[in-house]
GROMACS .gro file of C-alpha atoms in nm:
model
  469
    1MET     CA    1   2.186  11.967  17.231
    2THR     CA    2   2.559  12.090  17.240
    3VAL     CA    3   2.775  12.202  16.933
    4GLU     CA    4   3.163  12.074  17.027
    5THR     CA    5   3.366  12.344  16.909
    6GLY     CA    6   3.709  12.304  17.087
    7PRO     CA    7   3.790  12.137  17.394
    8GLU     CA    8   3.497  12.314  17.575
    9ALA     CA    9   3.184  12.266  17.470
   10GLN     CA   10   2.884  12.536  17.459
   11VAL     CA   11   2.512  12.534  17.546
   12GLU     CA   12   2.262  12.637  17.233
   13PRO     CA   13   1.997  12.811  17.396
   14PRO     CA   14   1.663  12.773  17.303
   15ARG     CA   15   1.484  12.865  17.047
   16GLN     CA   16   1.226  13.182  17.071
   17SER     CA   17   1.068  13.125  16.707
   18LEU     CA   18   0.970  12.874  16.408
   19SER     CA   19   1.276  12.786  16.175
   20THR     CA   20   1.260  12.906  15.853
   21ALA     CA   21   1.356  12.515  15.726
   22ALA     CA   22   1.015  12.395  15.903
   23ALA     CA   23   0.823  12.720  15.787
   24ARG     CA   24   0.936  12.647  15.389
   25ASN     CA   25   0.711  12.344  15.428
   26LEU     CA   26   0.403  12.574  15.437
   27ALA     CA   27   0.477  12.804  15.239
   28SER     CA   28   0.447  12.812  14.821
   29THR     CA   29   0.752  12.834  14.589
   30THR     CA   30   0.806  13.059  14.339
   31LYS     CA   31   0.828  12.860  14.007
   32SER     CA   32   1.013  12.924  13.628
   33ALA     CA   33   0.868  12.792  13.379
   34PRO     CA   34   1.105  12.517  13.219
   35GLN     CA   35   1.411  12.632  13.071
   36MET     CA   36   1.608  12.529  12.774
   37GLN     CA   37   1.977  12.555  12.673
   38GLU     CA   38   1.916  12.508  12.287
   39ILE     CA   39   1.689  12.808  12.211
   40THR     CA   40   1.874  12.979  12.034
   41SER     CA   41   1.783  13.346  11.796
   42ARG     CA   42   1.746  13.136  11.454
   43TRP     CA   43   1.784  13.500  11.212
   44LEU     CA   44   1.743  13.245  10.931
   45LEU     CA   45   1.363  13.160  11.020
   46ARG     CA   46   1.274  13.499  11.111
   47MET     CA   47   1.464  13.695  10.817
   48LEU     CA   48   1.330  13.443  10.535
   49PRO     CA   49   0.994  13.553  10.300
   50TRP     CA   50   0.838  13.214  10.366
   51VAL     CA   51   0.599  13.153  10.057
   52GLU     CA   52   0.341  12.975  10.055
   53THR     CA   53   0.337  12.655   9.876
   54LYS     CA   54   0.071  12.452   9.753
   55GLY     CA   55   0.088  12.124   9.705
   56GLY     CA   56   0.390  12.066   9.824
   57ALA     CA   57   0.611  12.146   9.555
   58TYR     CA   58   0.742  12.444   9.433
   59ARG     CA   59   0.889  12.498   9.036
   60VAL     CA   60   1.134  12.715   8.994
   61ASN     CA   61   1.110  12.849   8.645
   62ARG     CA   62   1.426  12.992   8.508
   63ARG     CA   63   1.571  13.129   8.122
   64LEU     CA   64   1.765  12.778   7.908
   65SER     CA   65   2.090  12.833   8.029
   66TYR     CA   66   2.371  12.621   7.894
   67THR     CA   67   2.603  12.443   8.153
   68VAL     CA   68   2.943  12.360   8.118
   69GLY     CA   69   3.031  12.178   8.394
   70ASP     CA   70   3.158  12.400   8.710
   71GLY     CA   71   3.151  12.151   8.979
   72ARG     CA   72   3.368  12.010   9.210
   73ILE     CA   73   3.586  11.693   9.247
   74ASP     CA   74   3.539  11.414   9.508
   75PHE     CA   75   3.815  11.224   9.552
   76VAL     CA   76   3.910  10.912   9.753
   77GLN     CA   77   4.209  10.848  10.037
   78ASP     CA   78   4.318  10.488  10.057
   79GLY     CA   79   4.599  10.550  10.315
   80SER     CA   80   4.865  10.768  10.144
   81ARG     CA   81   4.756  10.684   9.822
   82VAL     CA   82   4.491  10.967   9.682
   83ARG     CA   83   4.223  10.876   9.336
   84VAL     CA   84   4.004  11.080   9.156
   85ILE     CA   85   3.652  10.878   9.161
   86PRO     CA   86   3.546  10.815   8.788
   87ARG     CA   87   3.212  10.945   8.779
   88GLU     CA   88   3.318  11.286   8.944
   89LEU     CA   89   3.568  11.323   8.631
   90GLY     CA   90   3.191  11.421   8.450
   91GLU     CA   91   3.225  11.768   8.715
   92LEU     CA   92   3.467  11.864   8.409
   93ALA     CA   93   3.342  12.085   8.150
   94LEU     CA   94   3.511  11.870   7.932
   95LEU     CA   95   3.301  11.576   8.028
   96ARG     CA   96   3.018  11.727   8.153
   97GLY     CA   97   2.720  11.465   8.053
   98TYR     CA   98   2.949  11.189   7.962
   99GLU     CA   99   2.863  10.868   8.071
  100ASP     CA  100   3.089  10.577   7.975
  101ASP     CA  101   3.235  10.460   8.324
  102ASP     CA  102   3.443  10.202   8.147
  103VAL     CA  103   3.613  10.491   7.958
  104LEU     CA  104   3.602  10.755   8.293
  105THR     CA  105   3.764  10.464   8.488
  106ALA     CA  106   4.060  10.467   8.218
  107LEU     CA  107   4.065  10.879   8.281
  108ALA     CA  108   4.118  10.826   8.696
  109ASP     CA  109   4.394  10.557   8.588
  110ARG     CA  110   4.577  10.732   8.402
  111CYS     CA  111   4.586  11.084   8.664
  112VAL     CA  112   4.962  11.087   8.895
  113GLN     CA  113   4.941  11.189   9.214
  114ARG     CA  114   5.141  11.520   9.316
  115ASP     CA  115   5.193  11.539   9.687
  116PHE     CA  116   5.311  12.000   9.778
  117ASN     CA  117   5.447  12.189  10.017
  118ALA     CA  118   5.356  12.570  10.110
  119GLY     CA  119   5.525  12.762   9.919
  120GLU     CA  120   5.548  12.533   9.641
  121VAL     CA  121   5.526  12.700   9.337
  122LEU     CA  122   5.328  12.473   9.128
  123VAL     CA  123   5.279  12.651   8.742
  124VAL     CA  124   5.467  12.896   8.595
  125ARG     CA  125   5.290  13.194   8.404
  126GLY     CA  126   5.398  13.185   8.012
  127ASN     CA  127   5.502  12.826   8.004
  128ALA     CA  128   5.351  12.544   7.842
  129ALA     CA  129   5.032  12.380   7.945
  130GLU     CA  130   5.039  12.038   7.972
  131GLU     CA  131   4.807  11.861   8.188
  132ILE     CA  132   4.479  11.955   8.429
  133GLN     CA  133   4.543  11.963   8.739
  134LEU     CA  134   4.275  11.791   9.038
  135ILE     CA  135   4.302  11.947   9.359
  136ALA     CA  136   4.245  11.681   9.605
  137HIS     CA  137   4.356  11.875   9.915
  138GLY     CA  138   4.481  12.197  10.006
  139ARG     CA  139   4.496  12.564   9.902
  140VAL     CA  140   4.682  12.745   9.576
  141ASN     CA  141   4.701  13.133   9.547
  142GLN     CA  142   4.685  13.225   9.141
  143THR     CA  143   4.903  13.536   9.054
  144SER     CA  144   4.943  13.727   8.758
  145VAL     CA  145   5.086  14.020   8.665
  146GLY     CA  146   4.899  14.366   8.583
  147GLN     CA  147   4.879  14.593   8.344
  148TYR     CA  148   5.106  14.838   8.516
  149GLY     CA  149   5.391  14.500   8.612
  150ASP     CA  150   5.310  14.419   8.984
  151GLU     CA  151   5.194  14.098   9.025
  152ILE     CA  152   4.816  14.034   9.142
  153ALA     CA  153   4.582  13.774   9.270
  154VAL     CA  154   4.344  13.566   8.930
  155SER     CA  155   4.204  13.387   9.216
  156VAL     CA  156   4.204  13.068   9.578
  157LEU     CA  157   4.122  12.733   9.489
  158ALA     CA  158   4.036  12.515   9.795
  159ASP     CA  159   3.976  12.069   9.741
  160GLY     CA  160   3.737  11.948   9.536
  161ASP     CA  161   3.911  12.268   9.243
  162CYS     CA  162   4.076  12.210   8.905
  163PHE     CA  163   4.263  12.457   8.631
  164GLY     CA  164   4.421  12.388   8.328
  165GLU     CA  165   4.120  12.220   8.174
  166ASN     CA  166   4.158  12.369   7.828
  167ALA     CA  167   4.581  12.196   7.773
  168LEU     CA  168   4.396  11.848   7.753
  169LEU     CA  169   4.296  11.974   7.334
  170ASP     CA  170   4.496  12.307   7.234
  171ALA     CA  171   4.861  12.210   7.159
  172ASP     CA  172   4.950  12.498   7.205
  173ALA     CA  173   4.788  12.575   7.572
  174THR     CA  174   5.048  12.792   7.789
  175TRP     CA  175   4.985  12.936   8.155
  176ASP     CA  176   4.793  13.263   8.181
  177TYR     CA  177   4.925  13.247   8.585
  178THR     CA  178   5.182  13.172   8.809
  179ALA     CA  179   4.970  12.881   9.078
  180THR     CA  180   5.152  12.887   9.456
  181ALA     CA  181   5.037  12.662   9.728
  182GLU     CA  182   4.986  12.801  10.045
  183THR     CA  183   4.916  12.553  10.183
  184SER     CA  184   5.063  12.143  10.162
  185GLY     CA  185   4.813  11.929  10.021
  186THR     CA  186   4.846  11.700   9.715
  187LEU     CA  187   4.674  11.664   9.334
  188LEU     CA  188   4.614  11.476   9.033
  189THR     CA  189   4.747  11.557   8.760
  190LEU     CA  190   4.524  11.407   8.362
  191SER     CA  191   4.825  11.487   8.134
  192ARG     CA  192   4.710  11.580   7.711
  193ALA     CA  193   4.898  11.309   7.636
  194ASP     CA  194   4.673  11.030   7.886
  195PHE     CA  195   4.392  11.195   7.768
  196ALA     CA  196   4.475  11.194   7.380
  197GLY     CA  197   4.602  10.834   7.414
  198ILE     CA  198   4.256  10.706   7.600
  199LEU     CA  199   4.040  10.942   7.334
  200ALA     CA  200   4.180  10.726   7.014
  201ASN     CA  201   4.042  10.419   7.169
  202ALA     CA  202   3.692  10.568   7.239
  203PRO     CA  203   3.421  10.647   6.974
  204SER     CA  204   3.287  10.761   7.248
  205LEU     CA  205   3.437  11.027   7.384
  206GLN     CA  206   3.499  11.135   7.037
  207ALA     CA  207   3.211  11.162   6.952
  208HIS     CA  208   3.077  11.396   7.289
  209ILE     CA  209   3.418  11.583   7.290
  210GLU     CA  210   3.256  11.700   6.876
  211ARG     CA  211   2.936  11.762   7.123
  212PHE     CA  212   3.118  11.969   7.354
  213SER     CA  213   3.283  12.159   7.040
  214SER     CA  214   2.966  12.261   6.870
  215LEU     CA  215   2.750  12.450   7.250
  216PRO     CA  216   2.684  12.758   7.154
  217LEU     CA  217   2.910  13.089   7.276
  218LYS     CA  218   2.817  13.325   7.089
  219GLY     CA  219   2.391  13.310   7.151
  220GLN     CA  220   2.453  13.322   7.609
  221ASN     CA  221   2.536  13.629   7.825
  222LYS     CA  222   2.849  13.656   8.070
  223TYR     CA  223   2.576  13.453   8.304
  224GLY     CA  224   2.510  13.111   8.039
  225GLU     CA  225   2.165  13.200   7.991
  226ALA     CA  226   2.018  13.210   7.580
  227GLU     CA  227   2.094  13.517   7.502
  228ILE     CA  228   1.772  13.728   7.407
  229ALA     CA  229   1.861  13.959   7.024
  230MET     CA  230   1.791  14.316   7.018
  231SER     CA  231   1.987  14.544   6.814
  232ALA     CA  232   2.082  14.876   6.953
  233GLY     CA  233   2.231  15.291   6.817
  234HIS     CA  234   2.140  15.194   6.462
  235LYS     CA  235   1.955  15.442   6.202
  236GLY     CA  236   1.653  15.461   5.972
  237GLU     CA  237   1.440  15.188   5.837
  238ALA     CA  238   1.714  14.833   6.011
  239VAL     CA  239   1.532  14.544   6.048
  240LEU     CA  240   1.533  14.474   6.390
  241PRO     CA  241   1.607  14.122   6.520
  242GLY     CA  242   1.336  13.913   6.614
  243ALA     CA  243   1.357  13.688   6.950
  244PHE     CA  244   1.227  13.510   7.209
  245VAL     CA  245   1.280  13.451   7.641
  246ASP     CA  246   1.377  13.041   7.615
  247TYR     CA  247   1.324  12.884   7.929
  248GLU     CA  248   1.467  12.547   8.047
  249LEU     CA  249   1.237  12.236   7.943
  250ARG     CA  250   1.325  12.052   8.303
  251PRO     CA  251   1.288  12.314   8.583
  252ARG     CA  252   1.402  12.226   8.934
  253GLU     CA  253   1.117  12.134   9.180
  254TYR     CA  254   1.136  12.178   9.538
  255GLU     CA  255   0.879  11.887   9.747
  256LEU     CA  256   0.811  12.040  10.079
  257SER     CA  257   1.046  11.838  10.356
  258VAL     CA  258   0.917  11.721  10.746
  259ALA     CA  259   0.977  11.702  11.062
  260GLN     CA  260   0.785  11.510  11.323
  261THR     CA  261   0.773  11.381  11.670
  262VAL     CA  262   0.488  11.209  11.877
  263LEU     CA  263   0.534  11.390  12.213
  264LYS     CA  264   0.407  11.144  12.494
  265VAL     CA  265   0.265  11.264  12.881
  266HIS     CA  266   0.084  11.071  13.080
  267THR     CA  267  -0.270  11.115  13.167
  268ARG     CA  268  -0.208  11.139  13.553
  269VAL     CA  269   0.088  11.467  13.495
  270ALA     CA  270  -0.126  11.626  13.302
  271ASP     CA  271  -0.406  11.556  13.603
  272LEU     CA  272  -0.260  11.596  13.929
  273TYR     CA  273   0.046  11.822  13.832
  274ASN     CA  274  -0.074  12.110  13.613
  275GLY     CA  275  -0.033  12.423  13.828
  276PRO     CA  276   0.093  12.653  13.898
  277HIS     CA  277   0.214  12.573  13.478
  278ASN     CA  278  -0.008  12.331  13.244
  279GLN     CA  279   0.223  12.052  13.215
  280THR     CA  280   0.106  11.972  12.862
  281GLN     CA  281   0.124  12.306  12.673
  282GLU     CA  282   0.512  12.335  12.863
  283GLN     CA  283   0.611  11.962  12.675
  284LEU     CA  284   0.437  12.096  12.419
  285ARG     CA  285   0.644  12.445  12.386
  286LEU     CA  286   0.997  12.286  12.426
  287THR     CA  287   0.895  12.000  12.186
  288ILE     CA  288   0.760  12.334  11.926
  289GLU     CA  289   1.173  12.507  11.991
  290ALA     CA  290   1.330  12.205  11.934
  291LEU     CA  291   1.201  12.141  11.607
  292ARG     CA  292   1.222  12.478  11.504
  293GLU     CA  293   1.530  12.446  11.575
  294ARG     CA  294   1.591  12.101  11.397
  295GLN     CA  295   1.416  12.275  11.039
  296GLU     CA  296   1.725  12.572  11.088
  297HIS     CA  297   1.939  12.288  11.052
  298GLU     CA  298   1.827  12.147  10.775
  299LEU     CA  299   1.786  12.481  10.604
  300ILE     CA  300   2.078  12.531  10.619
  301ASN     CA  301   2.253  12.156  10.618
  302ASN     CA  302   2.036  11.941  10.394
  303PRO     CA  303   2.157  11.791  10.101
  304GLU     CA  304   1.907  11.815   9.896
  305PHE     CA  305   1.781  12.162   9.977
  306GLY     CA  306   2.006  12.309  10.230
  307LEU     CA  307   2.176  12.624  10.177
  308LEU     CA  308   2.574  12.489  10.211
  309ALA     CA  309   2.478  12.237   9.945
  310ASN     CA  310   2.283  12.462   9.687
  311ALA     CA  311   2.484  12.692   9.674
  312ASP     CA  312   2.627  12.757   9.297
  313PHE     CA  313   2.990  12.653   9.263
  314LYS     CA  314   3.060  13.006   9.075
  315GLN     CA  315   2.921  13.142   9.406
  316ARG     CA  316   3.170  13.003   9.675
  317ILE     CA  317   3.459  13.175   9.714
  318GLN     CA  318   3.812  13.122   9.934
  319THR     CA  319   3.967  13.319  10.167
  320HIS     CA  320   4.261  13.544  10.094
  321SER     CA  321   4.441  13.420  10.346
  322GLY     CA  322   4.238  13.211  10.577
  323PRO     CA  323   4.075  13.457  10.846
  324PRO     CA  324   3.757  13.673  10.742
  325THR     CA  325   3.937  14.004  10.656
  326PRO     CA  326   3.696  14.299  10.516
  327ASP     CA  327   3.854  14.229  10.235
  328ASP     CA  328   3.701  13.883  10.178
  329LEU     CA  329   3.352  14.006  10.318
  330ASP     CA  330   3.368  14.287  10.013
  331GLU     CA  331   3.429  14.064   9.772
  332LEU     CA  332   3.132  13.796   9.898
  333LEU     CA  333   2.971  14.140   9.920
  334THR     CA  334   3.011  14.215   9.583
  335ARG     CA  335   2.932  13.902   9.401
  336ARG     CA  336   2.533  13.973   9.410
  337ARG     CA  337   2.300  14.332   9.377
  338GLY     CA  338   2.131  14.382   9.718
  339THR     CA  339   2.245  14.142   9.960
  340LYS     CA  340   2.024  14.149  10.275
  341LEU     CA  341   2.261  14.066  10.503
  342PHE     CA  342   2.536  13.781  10.606
  343LEU     CA  343   2.472  13.447  10.820
  344ALA     CA  344   2.800  13.288  11.027
  345HIS     CA  345   2.903  13.143  11.317
  346PRO     CA  346   2.929  13.327  11.601
  347ARG     CA  347   3.263  13.222  11.623
  348ALA     CA  348   3.356  13.289  11.291
  349ILE     CA  349   3.164  13.660  11.397
  350ALA     CA  350   3.436  13.685  11.637
  351ALA     CA  351   3.705  13.618  11.408
  352ILE     CA  352   3.568  13.907  11.208
  353GLY     CA  353   3.551  14.133  11.486
  354ARG     CA  354   3.952  14.076  11.552
  355GLU     CA  355   4.014  14.111  11.158
  356TRP     CA  356   3.782  14.456  11.223
  357ASN     CA  357   4.002  14.553  11.500
  358ALA     CA  358   4.361  14.458  11.336
  359ALA     CA  359   4.279  14.652  11.029
  360GLY     CA  360   4.164  14.968  11.316
  361LEU     CA  361   3.842  14.978  11.168
  362TYR     CA  362   3.543  15.071  11.425
  363PRO     CA  363   3.280  14.785  11.378
  364GLU     CA  364   2.990  14.886  11.247
  365THR     CA  365   2.617  14.837  11.384
  366VAL     CA  366   2.233  14.841  11.216
  367GLU     CA  367   1.948  14.791  11.423
  368LEU     CA  368   1.703  14.502  11.278
  369ASP     CA  369   1.434  14.370  11.530
  370GLY     CA  370   1.545  14.576  11.752
  371HIS     CA  371   1.865  14.453  11.790
  372ARG     CA  372   2.166  14.635  11.746
  373VAL     CA  373   2.427  14.376  11.543
  374PRO     CA  374   2.728  14.440  11.393
  375ALA     CA  375   2.685  14.502  10.988
  376TRP     CA  376   2.954  14.525  10.703
  377ARG     CA  377   2.870  14.823  10.420
  378GLY     CA  378   2.569  14.853  10.570
  379VAL     CA  379   2.453  14.491  10.579
  380PRO     CA  380   2.374  14.285  10.874
  381ILE     CA  381   2.616  14.030  11.044
  382LEU     CA  382   2.398  13.799  11.175
  383PRO     CA  383   2.440  13.463  11.459
  384CYS     CA  384   2.319  13.099  11.326
  385ASN     CA  385   2.499  12.845  11.541
  386LYS     CA  386   2.400  12.572  11.265
  387ILE     CA  387   2.673  12.664  11.036
  388PRO     CA  388   2.884  12.378  11.102
  389ILE     CA  389   3.288  12.443  11.211
  390SER     CA  390   3.543  12.119  11.072
  391GLU     CA  391   3.820  11.952  11.283
  392GLU     CA  392   4.087  12.236  11.116
  393ASN     CA  393   3.827  12.510  11.281
  394THR     CA  394   3.722  12.600  10.977
  395SER     CA  395   3.375  12.794  10.868
  396SER     CA  396   3.132  12.896  10.631
  397ILE     CA  397   2.980  13.271  10.606
  398LEU     CA  398   2.683  13.336  10.363
  399ALA     CA  399   2.551  13.637  10.211
  400MET     CA  400   2.195  13.656  10.053
  401ARG     CA  401   1.893  13.820   9.838
  402LEU     CA  402   1.570  13.728  10.000
  403GLY     CA  403   1.280  13.769   9.820
  404GLU     CA  404   1.062  13.628   9.547
  405ASP     CA  405   1.057  13.959   9.370
  406ASN     CA  406   1.415  14.059   9.426
  407GLN     CA  407   1.501  13.645   9.243
  408GLY     CA  408   1.642  13.571   9.608
  409VAL     CA  409   1.639  13.289   9.870
  410ILE     CA  410   1.313  13.180   9.969
  411GLY     CA  411   1.219  12.975  10.233
  412LEU     CA  412   0.836  12.745  10.154
  413HIS     CA  413   0.605  12.665  10.396
  414GLN     CA  414   0.201  12.540  10.371
  415THR     CA  415  -0.096  12.674  10.628
  416GLY     CA  416  -0.459  12.593  10.718
  417LEU     CA  417  -0.294  12.232  10.812
  418PRO     CA  418  -0.497  12.046  11.054
  419GLU     CA  419  -0.477  12.168  11.421
  420GLU     CA  420  -0.243  12.430  11.332
  421VAL     CA  421  -0.050  12.575  11.619
  422GLU     CA  422   0.192  12.800  11.411
  423PRO     CA  423   0.209  12.914  11.063
  424GLY     CA  424   0.353  12.588  10.881
  425LEU     CA  425   0.330  12.389  11.275
  426SER     CA  426   0.024  12.173  11.362
  427VAL     CA  427  -0.012  11.936  11.684
  428ARG     CA  428  -0.229  11.664  11.633
  429PHE     CA  429  -0.387  11.447  12.010
  430MET     CA  430  -0.323  11.032  11.875
  431GLY     CA  431  -0.528  10.904  12.150
  432ILE     CA  432  -0.474  10.783  12.473
  433SER     CA  433  -0.264  10.462  12.522
  434GLU     CA  434  -0.393  10.097  12.759
  435GLN     CA  435  -0.130  10.244  12.993
  436ALA     CA  436  -0.325  10.629  13.044
  437ILE     CA  437  -0.044  10.793  12.837
  438MET     CA  438  -0.178  11.109  12.615
  439SER     CA  439   0.019  11.093  12.218
  440TYR     CA  440   0.081  11.463  12.009
  441LEU     CA  441   0.185  11.405  11.634
  442VAL     CA  442   0.383  11.745  11.599
  443THR     CA  443   0.416  11.817  11.227
  444THR     CA  444   0.610  12.113  11.069
  445TYR     CA  445   0.659  12.158  10.663
  446TYR     CA  446   0.879  12.343  10.485
  447SER     CA  447   1.210  12.375  10.221
  448ALA     CA  448   1.402  12.662  10.034
  449ALA     CA  449   1.469  12.740   9.729
  450ILE     CA  450   1.763  12.980   9.580
  451LEU     CA  451   1.542  13.125   9.282
  452VAL     CA  452   1.854  13.249   9.079
  453PRO     CA  453   2.240  13.096   9.120
  454ASN     CA  454   2.371  13.505   9.202
  455ALA     CA  455   2.122  13.497   9.475
  456LEU     CA  456   2.341  13.330   9.744
  457GLY     CA  457   2.717  13.306   9.822
  458VAL     CA  458   2.926  13.170  10.029
  459LEU     CA  459   3.264  13.274  10.185
  460GLU     CA  460   3.400  12.872  10.288
  461ASN     CA  461   3.739  12.791  10.474
  462VAL     CA  462   3.701  13.030  10.727
  463GLN     CA  463   3.942  12.987  10.957
  464ILE     CA  464   3.850  13.084  11.322
  465ALA     CA  465   4.055  12.993  11.539
  466ARG     CA  466   4.314  13.248  11.702
  467ARG     CA  467   4.625  13.323  11.551
  468ARG     CA  468   4.920  13.340  11.830
  469GLY     CA  469   5.103  13.658  11.826
   0.00000   0.00000   0.00000
């Protein structure tokens, strides 16, 4: 055999030993177990206190609260035109519980669209307030004047928020703050005059307004709960007030959700190709890993019980400038006692690190389950890639208190299932088909409950893209 390397041919010397290529035919190959990229740290599943839920449902009993509306409003867009969904006006405190679709539609039709640019002043402190402002898109910063004459930040509002609701009924209302647009966007306004015109011709709305005006205000605490009457600082034989703790008559119940799949393995594969790794066991292991990943995704994003969808609107705050600054984390932290952890997308954690560096702060770490993780004020910041990232490169950061004893966030599951292989997860053999395929039903039951509203807070519209310059 010759090998051409140029104009002259070289003769390969005869082989004196067995080649490595031939030797490999007799050698046994060392193999790894099957790998998968989908597996994450799943900190949420690891940190949630799991509560046994017999009967498949968990009822959250709370003190009676007077809910007067604190939700967000949804809009629909038709080209450049934006309209408020009539039923969504029921999220306003004034219209909570009102269900006359004709009147709500008439009110929605009276809303006037206003597009604004970044830096535009929308309302001025001290001026007469004559309309309610519904923010369809954009960010609005509210500022006022402090006790010493300096400008102070009041609040940051974004999509679905509103302000100026008291202007609909109070002819002497004035703006307590100046509202300035931080970004371009769109809002809808409903004037007091238009509202009065609808009110004059709608007896059902008039009756609703009367009921709204009669809601007890002094008989509730700052959280809206029915107040417990008591006396303090009295002397002598004062008559003590009688009291009792009133409960919600229709408490919320969380039913266990389910994630399932049917794993199929051919008997020939299980019979002939089980060494050195058991094919059925490896198939089950990877299927269970994928099922647990889906479980964590549902705990974050499910519209019925997911943490993002069920966080109380009063516990949702906006960033002051876009990126997650230390001040934003402080505000999120101080809204609840005993915060156990922050939960954020890994890219959001990277954005937090950039803001720490920009502020000249050295990141703190704490040890958790043998891992060193970043922390703020001693509260660990844990990654969760199930938290969505919007097309505008924004995400959310969650802060939560945990456990039943702390009136926090808990996970719900039921153990002791037939053929259970992990707590709350079972693998049932379903038989062999005529095609010699074995089937296994893999099932897990789970849910999550927020015991009191301030157990969970969300920092929304967190800008995670790197800023230029």
